[in-house]
Amino acid sequence: MKRIRLIDIPKISDPDGRGNLSVVEKDILPFSIKRVYYLYDVPSDSTRGGHAHKELQQFLIPLSGSFDVVVDDGHRRKTITLNRPYKGLFIPNGIWRELENFSAGAVCLSLVSAEYSEEDYIREYADFKKYVENN
């Protein structure tokens, strides 16, 4: 759980009150970005995620609205609410994750360290527990 962390994204406020701008550059993340995707129009009673990755690392940013990220290292579970577009959540490999409680209009941006590979996914929680025991 110690490797999971919130990371501040630089927020640049316009002095004339025209809004804010945030930038994710390579020195903010502990990995190079290989893929970008986003979740939107998720019903509030739906859950996304529900898997872990063997190698892939992930950085989640709530571009709009809010949602909860439940992270689990096989021993402990923790819920982190994301609701500020200038704070993202770094999830390293070997962590089970579930996204839930999406607010209306929530958009979750995901920056990841690898291209899609089905072999990298652990999709069953029982398999994840075995993976944790063996690694």
CSV table of N, CA and C in Angstrom, one decimal:
chain,number,residue,atom,x,y,z
A,1,MET,N,0.8,-1.2,0.0
A,1,MET,CA,0.0,0.0,0.0
A,1,MET,C,0.9,1.3,0.0
A,2,LYS,N,2.1,1.1,0.4
A,2,LYS,CA,3.0,2.3,0.5
A,2,LYS,C,3.3,2.9,-0.9
A,3,ARG,N,3.3,2.0,-1.9
A,3,ARG,CA,3.6,2.5,-3.2
A,3,ARG,C,2.5,3.2,-3.9
A,4,ILE,N,1.2,3.0,-3.4
A,4,ILE,CA,0.1,3.7,-3.9
A,4,ILE,C,0.1,5.1,-3.4
A,5,ARG,N,0.0,6.1,-4.2
A,5,ARG,CA,0.1,7.5,-3.7
A,5,ARG,C,-0.7,8.5,-4.6
A,6,LEU,N,-1.2,9.5,-3.9
A,6,LEU,CA,-1.7,10.7,-4.6
A,6,LEU,C,-0.6,11.6,-5.1
A,7,ILE,N,-0.6,12.0,-6.3
A,7,ILE,CA,0.4,12.9,-6.8
A,7,ILE,C,-0.2,14.2,-7.3
A,8,ASP,N,0.3,15.3,-6.8
A,8,ASP,CA,-0.1,16.6,-7.2
A,8,ASP,C,0.3,16.9,-8.7
A,9,ILE,N,-0.7,17.4,-9.4
A,9,ILE,CA,-0.4,17.8,-10.8
A,9,ILE,C,-0.3,19.3,-10.8
A,10,PRO,N,0.7,19.9,-11.3
A,10,PRO,CA,0.8,21.4,-11.3
A,10,PRO,C,-0.4,22.0,-11.8
A,11,LYS,N,-0.9,23.0,-11.1
A,11,LYS,CA,-2.1,23.8,-11.4
A,11,LYS,C,-1.7,25.2,-11.7
A,12,ILE,N,-1.9,25.7,-12.9
A,12,ILE,CA,-1.6,27.0,-13.3
A,12,ILE,C,-2.9,27.8,-13.4
A,13,SER,N,-3.0,28.8,-12.5
A,13,SER,CA,-4.2,29.6,-12.4
A,13,SER,C,-4.0,30.8,-13.3
A,14,ASP,N,-5.0,31.2,-14.1
A,14,ASP,CA,-4.9,32.4,-15.0
A,14,ASP,C,-5.1,33.6,-14.1
A,15,PRO,N,-4.2,34.6,-14.1
A,15,PRO,CA,-4.4,35.8,-13.3
A,15,PRO,C,-5.6,36.6,-13.6
A,16,ASP,N,-6.2,36.4,-14.9
A,16,ASP,CA,-7.3,37.2,-15.3
A,16,ASP,C,-8.6,36.4,-15.0
A,17,GLY,N,-8.6,35.3,-14.3
A,17,GLY,CA,-9.8,34.6,-13.9
A,17,GLY,C,-10.4,33.8,-15.1
A,18,ARG,N,-9.5,33.4,-16.1
A,18,ARG,CA,-10.1,32.6,-17.2
A,18,ARG,C,-10.0,31.1,-17.0
A,19,GLY,N,-9.7,30.7,-15.8
A,19,GLY,CA,-9.7,29.2,-15.5
A,19,GLY,C,-8.3,28.7,-15.2
A,20,ASN,N,-8.2,27.4,-15.1
A,20,ASN,CA,-6.9,26.8,-14.7
A,20,ASN,C,-6.5,25.8,-15.8
A,21,LEU,N,-5.2,25.6,-15.7
A,21,LEU,CA,-4.6,24.6,-16.6
A,21,LEU,C,-3.6,23.7,-15.8
A,22,SER,N,-3.7,22.4,-16.1
A,22,SER,CA,-2.8,21.5,-15.4
A,22,SER,C,-2.1,20.7,-16.5
A,23,VAL,N,-0.8,20.4,-16.2
A,23,VAL,CA,0.0,19.7,-17.2
A,23,VAL,C,0.7,18.5,-16.5
A,24,VAL,N,0.6,17.3,-17.2
A,24,VAL,CA,1.3,16.1,-16.8
A,24,VAL,C,2.5,15.9,-17.7
A,25,GLU,N,3.7,16.1,-17.1
A,25,GLU,CA,4.9,15.9,-17.9
A,25,GLU,C,5.6,14.7,-17.3
A,26,LYS,N,6.6,14.3,-18.1
A,26,LYS,CA,7.3,13.0,-17.8
A,26,LYS,C,7.9,13.0,-16.4
A,27,ASP,N,8.3,14.1,-15.8
A,27,ASP,CA,8.9,14.0,-14.4
A,27,ASP,C,7.9,13.9,-13.3
A,28,ILE,N,6.6,13.9,-13.6
A,28,ILE,CA,5.6,13.8,-12.5
A,28,ILE,C,5.4,12.3,-12.3
A,29,LEU,N,5.4,11.5,-13.3
A,29,LEU,CA,5.0,10.1,-13.2
A,29,LEU,C,6.3,9.2,-13.1
A,30,PRO,N,6.2,8.1,-12.4
A,30,PRO,CA,7.3,7.1,-12.3
A,30,PRO,C,7.4,6.1,-13.4
A,31,PHE,N,6.7,6.5,-14.6
A,31,PHE,CA,6.8,5.6,-15.7
A,31,PHE,C,6.5,6.5,-17.0
A,32,SER,N,6.9,5.9,-18.1
A,32,SER,CA,6.6,6.6,-19.4
A,32,SER,C,5.2,6.2,-19.8
A,33,ILE,N,4.4,7.1,-20.4
A,33,ILE,CA,3.1,6.9,-20.8
A,33,ILE,C,3.1,6.2,-22.1
A,34,LYS,N,2.4,5.0,-22.2
A,34,LYS,CA,2.3,4.2,-23.4
A,34,LYS,C,0.9,4.2,-24.0
A,35,ARG,N,-0.1,4.5,-23.1
A,35,ARG,CA,-1.5,4.4,-23.5
A,35,ARG,C,-2.3,5.4,-22.7
A,36,VAL,N,-3.3,6.0,-23.3
A,36,VAL,CA,-4.2,6.9,-22.6
A,36,VAL,C,-5.6,6.5,-22.9
A,37,TYR,N,-6.5,6.4,-21.9
A,37,TYR,CA,-7.9,6.1,-22.2
A,37,TYR,C,-8.7,6.8,-21.1
A,38,TYR,N,-10.0,6.9,-21.3
A,38,TYR,CA,-10.8,7.6,-20.3
A,38,TYR,C,-12.2,6.9,-20.2
A,39,LEU,N,-12.8,7.0,-19.0
A,39,LEU,CA,-14.1,6.5,-18.7
A,39,LEU,C,-15.0,7.6,-18.5
A,40,TYR,N,-16.3,7.5,-19.0
A,40,TYR,CA,-17.3,8.5,-18.9
A,40,TYR,C,-18.6,7.9,-19.0
A,41,ASP,N,-19.7,8.7,-18.6
A,41,ASP,CA,-21.0,8.2,-18.7
A,41,ASP,C,-21.2,6.9,-17.9
A,42,VAL,N,-20.5,6.7,-16.8
A,42,VAL,CA,-20.6,5.5,-16.0
A,42,VAL,C,-21.7,5.7,-15.0
A,43,PRO,N,-22.7,4.8,-15.0
A,43,PRO,CA,-23.8,4.9,-14.0
A,43,PRO,C,-23.3,4.9,-12.6
A,44,SER,N,-23.9,5.6,-11.7
A,44,SER,CA,-23.4,5.8,-10.3
A,44,SER,C,-23.4,4.4,-9.6
A,45,ASP,N,-24.2,3.5,-10.0
A,45,ASP,CA,-24.3,2.2,-9.3
A,45,ASP,C,-23.4,1.1,-10.0
A,46,SER,N,-22.6,1.6,-11.0
A,46,SER,CA,-21.7,0.6,-11.7
A,46,SER,C,-20.3,0.6,-11.1
A,47,THR,N,-19.6,-0.5,-11.3
A,47,THR,CA,-18.2,-0.6,-10.8
A,47,THR,C,-17.4,-0.9,-12.0
A,48,ARG,N,-16.2,-0.2,-12.1
A,48,ARG,CA,-15.3,-0.5,-13.2
A,48,ARG,C,-14.0,-1.0,-12.6
A,49,GLY,N,-13.1,-1.5,-13.4
A,49,GLY,CA,-11.9,-2.1,-12.9
A,49,GLY,C,-12.2,-3.5,-12.5
A,50,GLY,N,-11.9,-3.9,-11.3
A,50,GLY,CA,-12.1,-5.2,-10.8
A,50,GLY,C,-11.0,-6.2,-11.4
A,51,HIS,N,-9.8,-5.7,-11.3
A,51,HIS,CA,-8.7,-6.5,-11.8
A,51,HIS,C,-7.4,-5.9,-11.2
A,52,ALA,N,-6.3,-6.6,-11.5
A,52,ALA,CA,-4.9,-6.2,-11.1
A,52,ALA,C,-4.1,-6.4,-12.4
A,53,HIS,N,-2.9,-5.8,-12.3
A,53,HIS,CA,-1.9,-6.0,-13.4
A,53,HIS,C,-0.6,-6.5,-12.9
A,54,LYS,N,0.0,-7.4,-13.7
A,54,LYS,CA,1.3,-8.0,-13.3
A,54,LYS,C,2.4,-7.0,-13.5
A,55,GLU,N,2.3,-6.2,-14.5
A,55,GLU,CA,3.4,-5.3,-14.9
A,55,GLU,C,2.9,-3.8,-15.0
A,56,LEU,N,1.8,-3.6,-15.6
A,56,LEU,CA,1.3,-2.3,-15.9
A,56,LEU,C,1.2,-1.4,-14.6
A,57,GLN,N,1.6,-0.1,-14.8
A,57,GLN,CA,1.4,0.9,-13.8
A,57,GLN,C,0.4,1.9,-14.3
A,58,GLN,N,-0.4,2.5,-13.4
A,58,GLN,CA,-1.5,3.4,-13.8
A,58,GLN,C,-1.6,4.6,-13.0
A,59,PHE,N,-2.0,5.7,-13.7
A,59,PHE,CA,-2.2,7.0,-13.0
A,59,PHE,C,-3.6,7.5,-13.4
A,60,LEU,N,-4.5,7.6,-12.4
A,60,LEU,CA,-5.9,8.0,-12.6
A,60,LEU,C,-6.1,9.5,-12.2
A,61,ILE,N,-6.8,10.2,-13.1
A,61,ILE,CA,-7.1,11.6,-12.9
A,61,ILE,C,-8.6,11.8,-13.0
A,62,PRO,N,-9.2,12.5,-12.0
A,62,PRO,CA,-10.6,12.8,-12.2
A,62,PRO,C,-10.8,14.1,-12.9
A,63,LEU,N,-10.9,14.0,-14.2
A,63,LEU,CA,-11.0,15.3,-15.0
A,63,LEU,C,-12.3,16.1,-14.7
A,64,SER,N,-13.4,15.3,-14.3
A,64,SER,CA,-14.6,16.0,-14.0
A,64,SER,C,-15.3,15.1,-13.0
A,65,GLY,N,-16.1,15.7,-12.0
A,65,GLY,CA,-16.8,14.9,-11.1
A,65,GLY,C,-15.9,14.2,-10.1
A,66,SER,N,-16.5,13.1,-9.6
A,66,SER,CA,-15.7,12.3,-8.6
A,66,SER,C,-16.1,10.9,-8.7
A,67,PHE,N,-15.2,10.1,-8.1
A,67,PHE,CA,-15.4,8.6,-8.0
A,67,PHE,C,-14.4,8.1,-6.9
A,68,ASP,N,-14.7,6.9,-6.4
A,68,ASP,CA,-13.9,6.2,-5.5
A,68,ASP,C,-13.0,5.2,-6.1
A,69,VAL,N,-11.8,5.0,-5.7
A,69,VAL,CA,-10.9,4.0,-6.1
A,69,VAL,C,-10.6,3.1,-4.9
A,70,VAL,N,-11.0,1.8,-5.0
A,70,VAL,CA,-10.8,0.9,-3.9
A,70,VAL,C,-9.5,0.1,-4.4
A,71,VAL,N,-8.4,0.2,-3.6
A,71,VAL,CA,-7.2,-0.5,-3.9
A,71,VAL,C,-7.0,-1.5,-2.8
A,72,ASP,N,-6.3,-2.6,-3.2
A,72,ASP,CA,-6.2,-3.8,-2.4
A,72,ASP,C,-4.8,-4.5,-2.7
A,73,ASP,N,-4.0,-4.6,-1.7
A,73,ASP,CA,-2.7,-5.2,-2.0
A,73,ASP,C,-2.7,-6.7,-1.6
A,74,GLY,N,-3.8,-7.3,-1.4
A,74,GLY,CA,-3.9,-8.7,-1.0
A,74,GLY,C,-4.0,-8.9,0.5
A,75,HIS,N,-3.7,-7.8,1.2
A,75,HIS,CA,-3.7,-7.9,2.7
A,75,HIS,C,-4.6,-6.8,3.3
A,76,ARG,N,-4.6,-5.7,2.7
A,76,ARG,CA,-5.4,-4.6,3.1
A,76,ARG,C,-6.1,-3.9,2.0
A,77,ARG,N,-7.3,-3.3,2.3
A,77,ARG,CA,-8.1,-2.6,1.3
A,77,ARG,C,-8.2,-1.2,1.8
A,78,LYS,N,-8.2,-0.3,0.8
A,78,LYS,CA,-8.4,1.2,1.1
A,78,LYS,C,-9.2,1.8,0.0
A,79,THR,N,-10.0,2.8,0.4
A,79,THR,CA,-10.8,3.5,-0.5
A,79,THR,C,-10.3,5.0,-0.6
A,80,ILE,N,-10.0,5.4,-1.8
A,80,ILE,CA,-9.5,6.8,-2.0
A,80,ILE,C,-10.5,7.5,-2.9
A,81,THR,N,-11.0,8.7,-2.5
A,81,THR,CA,-11.9,9.4,-3.3
A,81,THR,C,-11.1,10.4,-4.2
A,82,LEU,N,-11.4,10.4,-5.5
A,82,LEU,CA,-10.7,11.3,-6.4
A,82,LEU,C,-11.8,12.3,-6.8
A,83,ASN,N,-11.5,13.6,-6.6
A,83,ASN,CA,-12.5,14.7,-7.0
A,83,ASN,C,-11.8,16.0,-7.3
A,84,ARG,N,-10.5,16.0,-7.6
A,84,ARG,CA,-9.8,17.2,-7.9
A,84,ARG,C,-9.0,17.0,-9.2
A,85,PRO,N,-9.2,17.7,-10.3
A,85,PRO,CA,-8.4,17.4,-11.5
A,85,PRO,C,-6.9,17.7,-11.4
A,86,TYR,N,-6.5,18.2,-10.3
A,86,TYR,CA,-5.1,18.5,-10.1
A,86,TYR,C,-4.4,17.5,-9.1
A,87,LYS,N,-5.1,16.4,-8.8
A,87,LYS,CA,-4.6,15.4,-8.0
A,87,LYS,C,-4.9,14.0,-8.6
A,88,GLY,N,-3.9,13.2,-8.9
A,88,GLY,CA,-4.1,11.9,-9.5
A,88,GLY,C,-3.6,10.8,-8.6
A,89,LEU,N,-4.0,9.6,-8.9
A,89,LEU,CA,-3.7,8.5,-8.0
A,89,LEU,C,-2.8,7.5,-8.8
A,90,PHE,N,-1.6,7.3,-8.3
A,90,PHE,CA,-0.7,6.4,-8.9
A,90,PHE,C,-0.9,5.0,-8.3
A,91,ILE,N,-1.2,4.0,-9.2
A,91,ILE,CA,-1.4,2.6,-8.8
A,91,ILE,C,-0.3,1.8,-9.4
A,92,PRO,N,0.6,1.2,-8.6
A,92,PRO,CA,1.7,0.4,-9.2
A,92,PRO,C,1.1,-1.0,-9.6
A,93,ASN,N,2.0,-1.8,-10.2
A,93,ASN,CA,1.6,-3.1,-10.6
A,93,ASN,C,1.4,-3.9,-9.3
A,94,GLY,N,0.6,-5.1,-9.5
A,94,GLY,CA,0.4,-6.0,-8.3
A,94,GLY,C,-0.7,-5.5,-7.4
A,95,ILE,N,-1.5,-4.5,-7.8
A,95,ILE,CA,-2.6,-4.0,-6.9
A,95,ILE,C,-3.9,-4.2,-7.5
A,96,TRP,N,-4.9,-4.7,-6.8
A,96,TRP,CA,-6.2,-4.9,-7.2
A,96,TRP,C,-6.9,-3.5,-7.2
A,97,ARG,N,-7.7,-3.2,-8.2
A,97,ARG,CA,-8.4,-1.9,-8.1
A,97,ARG,C,-9.8,-2.0,-8.6
A,98,GLU,N,-10.7,-1.2,-8.0
A,98,GLU,CA,-12.1,-1.1,-8.4
A,98,GLU,C,-12.5,0.3,-8.3
A,99,LEU,N,-13.2,0.8,-9.3
A,99,LEU,CA,-13.7,2.2,-9.4
A,99,LEU,C,-15.2,2.1,-9.2
A,100,GLU,N,-15.7,3.0,-8.3
A,100,GLU,CA,-17.1,3.0,-8.0
A,100,GLU,C,-17.6,4.3,-7.5
A,101,ASN,N,-18.9,4.5,-7.3
A,101,ASN,CA,-19.5,5.7,-6.8
A,101,ASN,C,-19.2,6.9,-7.7
A,102,PHE,N,-19.4,6.7,-9.0
A,102,PHE,CA,-19.2,7.8,-10.0
A,102,PHE,C,-20.3,8.8,-9.8
A,103,SER,N,-19.9,10.1,-9.7
A,103,SER,CA,-20.9,11.2,-9.7
A,103,SER,C,-21.4,11.4,-11.2
A,104,ALA,N,-22.5,12.1,-11.3
A,104,ALA,CA,-23.0,12.5,-12.6
A,104,ALA,C,-21.9,13.3,-13.3
A,105,GLY,N,-21.7,13.0,-14.6
A,105,GLY,CA,-20.7,13.7,-15.3
A,105,GLY,C,-19.2,13.4,-15.0
A,106,ALA,N,-19.0,12.4,-14.2
A,106,ALA,CA,-17.6,12.1,-13.9
A,106,ALA,C,-16.8,11.6,-15.1
A,107,VAL,N,-15.6,12.0,-15.2
A,107,VAL,CA,-14.7,11.5,-16.3
A,107,VAL,C,-13.4,11.1,-15.6
A,108,CYS,N,-12.9,9.9,-15.8
A,108,CYS,CA,-11.7,9.4,-15.3
A,108,CYS,C,-10.7,9.2,-16.4
A,109,LEU,N,-9.6,9.9,-16.4
A,109,LEU,CA,-8.5,9.8,-17.3
A,109,LEU,C,-7.5,8.8,-16.8
A,110,SER,N,-7.1,7.8,-17.6
A,110,SER,CA,-6.1,6.8,-17.2
A,110,SER,C,-4.9,6.9,-18.1
A,111,LEU,N,-3.7,7.1,-17.4
A,111,LEU,CA,-2.5,7.1,-18.1
A,111,LEU,C,-1.7,5.9,-17.7
A,112,VAL,N,-1.3,5.0,-18.6
A,112,VAL,CA,-0.7,3.8,-18.3
A,112,VAL,C,0.6,3.5,-18.9
A,113,SER,N,1.4,2.6,-18.3
A,113,SER,CA,2.8,2.3,-18.7
A,113,SER,C,3.0,1.3,-19.8
A,114,ALA,N,1.9,0.8,-20.3
A,114,ALA,CA,2.0,-0.3,-21.3
A,114,ALA,C,0.8,-0.3,-22.3
A,115,GLU,N,1.0,-0.8,-23.5
A,115,GLU,CA,-0.1,-1.0,-24.4
A,115,GLU,C,-0.9,-2.2,-23.8
A,116,TYR,N,-2.1,-2.3,-24.3
A,116,TYR,CA,-3.0,-3.4,-23.9
A,116,TYR,C,-2.4,-4.8,-24.1
A,117,SER,N,-2.5,-5.6,-23.1
A,117,SER,CA,-2.0,-7.0,-23.2
A,117,SER,C,-2.9,-7.8,-22.2
A,118,GLU,N,-3.7,-8.7,-22.7
A,118,GLU,CA,-4.6,-9.5,-21.9
A,118,GLU,C,-3.8,-10.3,-20.9
A,119,GLU,N,-2.6,-10.7,-21.3
A,119,GLU,CA,-1.8,-11.6,-20.4
A,119,GLU,C,-1.3,-10.9,-19.1
A,120,ASP,N,-1.4,-9.5,-19.2
A,120,ASP,CA,-1.0,-8.8,-18.0
A,120,ASP,C,-2.1,-8.7,-16.9
A,121,TYR,N,-3.3,-9.0,-17.3
A,121,TYR,CA,-4.4,-8.8,-16.4
A,121,TYR,C,-4.6,-10.0,-15.5
A,122,ILE,N,-5.0,-9.7,-14.2
A,122,ILE,CA,-5.5,-10.7,-13.3
A,122,ILE,C,-6.9,-10.3,-13.0
A,123,ARG,N,-7.8,-11.1,-13.6
A,123,ARG,CA,-9.2,-10.7,-13.6
A,123,ARG,C,-10.1,-11.3,-12.5
A,124,GLU,N,-9.6,-12.4,-11.8
A,124,GLU,CA,-10.3,-13.0,-10.7
A,124,GLU,C,-9.6,-12.7,-9.4
A,125,TYR,N,-10.4,-12.3,-8.4
A,125,TYR,CA,-9.8,-12.0,-7.1
A,125,TYR,C,-9.0,-13.2,-6.5
A,126,ALA,N,-9.6,-14.4,-6.6
A,126,ALA,CA,-8.9,-15.6,-6.1
A,126,ALA,C,-7.6,-15.8,-6.7
A,127,ASP,N,-7.5,-15.5,-8.0
A,127,ASP,CA,-6.2,-15.6,-8.7
A,127,ASP,C,-5.2,-14.5,-8.3
A,128,PHE,N,-5.8,-13.4,-8.0
A,128,PHE,CA,-4.9,-12.3,-7.5
A,128,PHE,C,-4.3,-12.6,-6.1
A,129,LYS,N,-5.1,-13.2,-5.2
A,129,LYS,CA,-4.6,-13.6,-3.9
A,129,LYS,C,-3.5,-14.6,-4.1
A,130,LYS,N,-3.7,-15.6,-5.0
A,130,LYS,CA,-2.6,-16.6,-5.2
A,130,LYS,C,-1.3,-15.9,-5.8
A,131,TYR,N,-1.5,-14.9,-6.7
A,131,TYR,CA,-0.4,-14.1,-7.2
A,131,TYR,C,0.3,-13.4,-6.2
A,132,VAL,N,-0.4,-12.8,-5.2
A,132,VAL,CA,0.3,-12.0,-4.1
A,132,VAL,C,1.1,-13.0,-3.2
A,133,GLU,N,0.5,-14.2,-3.0
A,133,GLU,CA,1.2,-15.2,-2.1
A,133,GLU,C,2.5,-15.6,-2.8
A,134,ASN,N,2.5,-15.7,-4.1
A,134,ASN,CA,3.7,-16.3,-4.8
A,134,ASN,C,4.7,-15.2,-5.3
A,135,ASN,N,4.4,-13.9,-5.0
A,135,ASN,CA,5.3,-12.9,-5.4
A,135,ASN,C,5.8,-12.0,-4.3
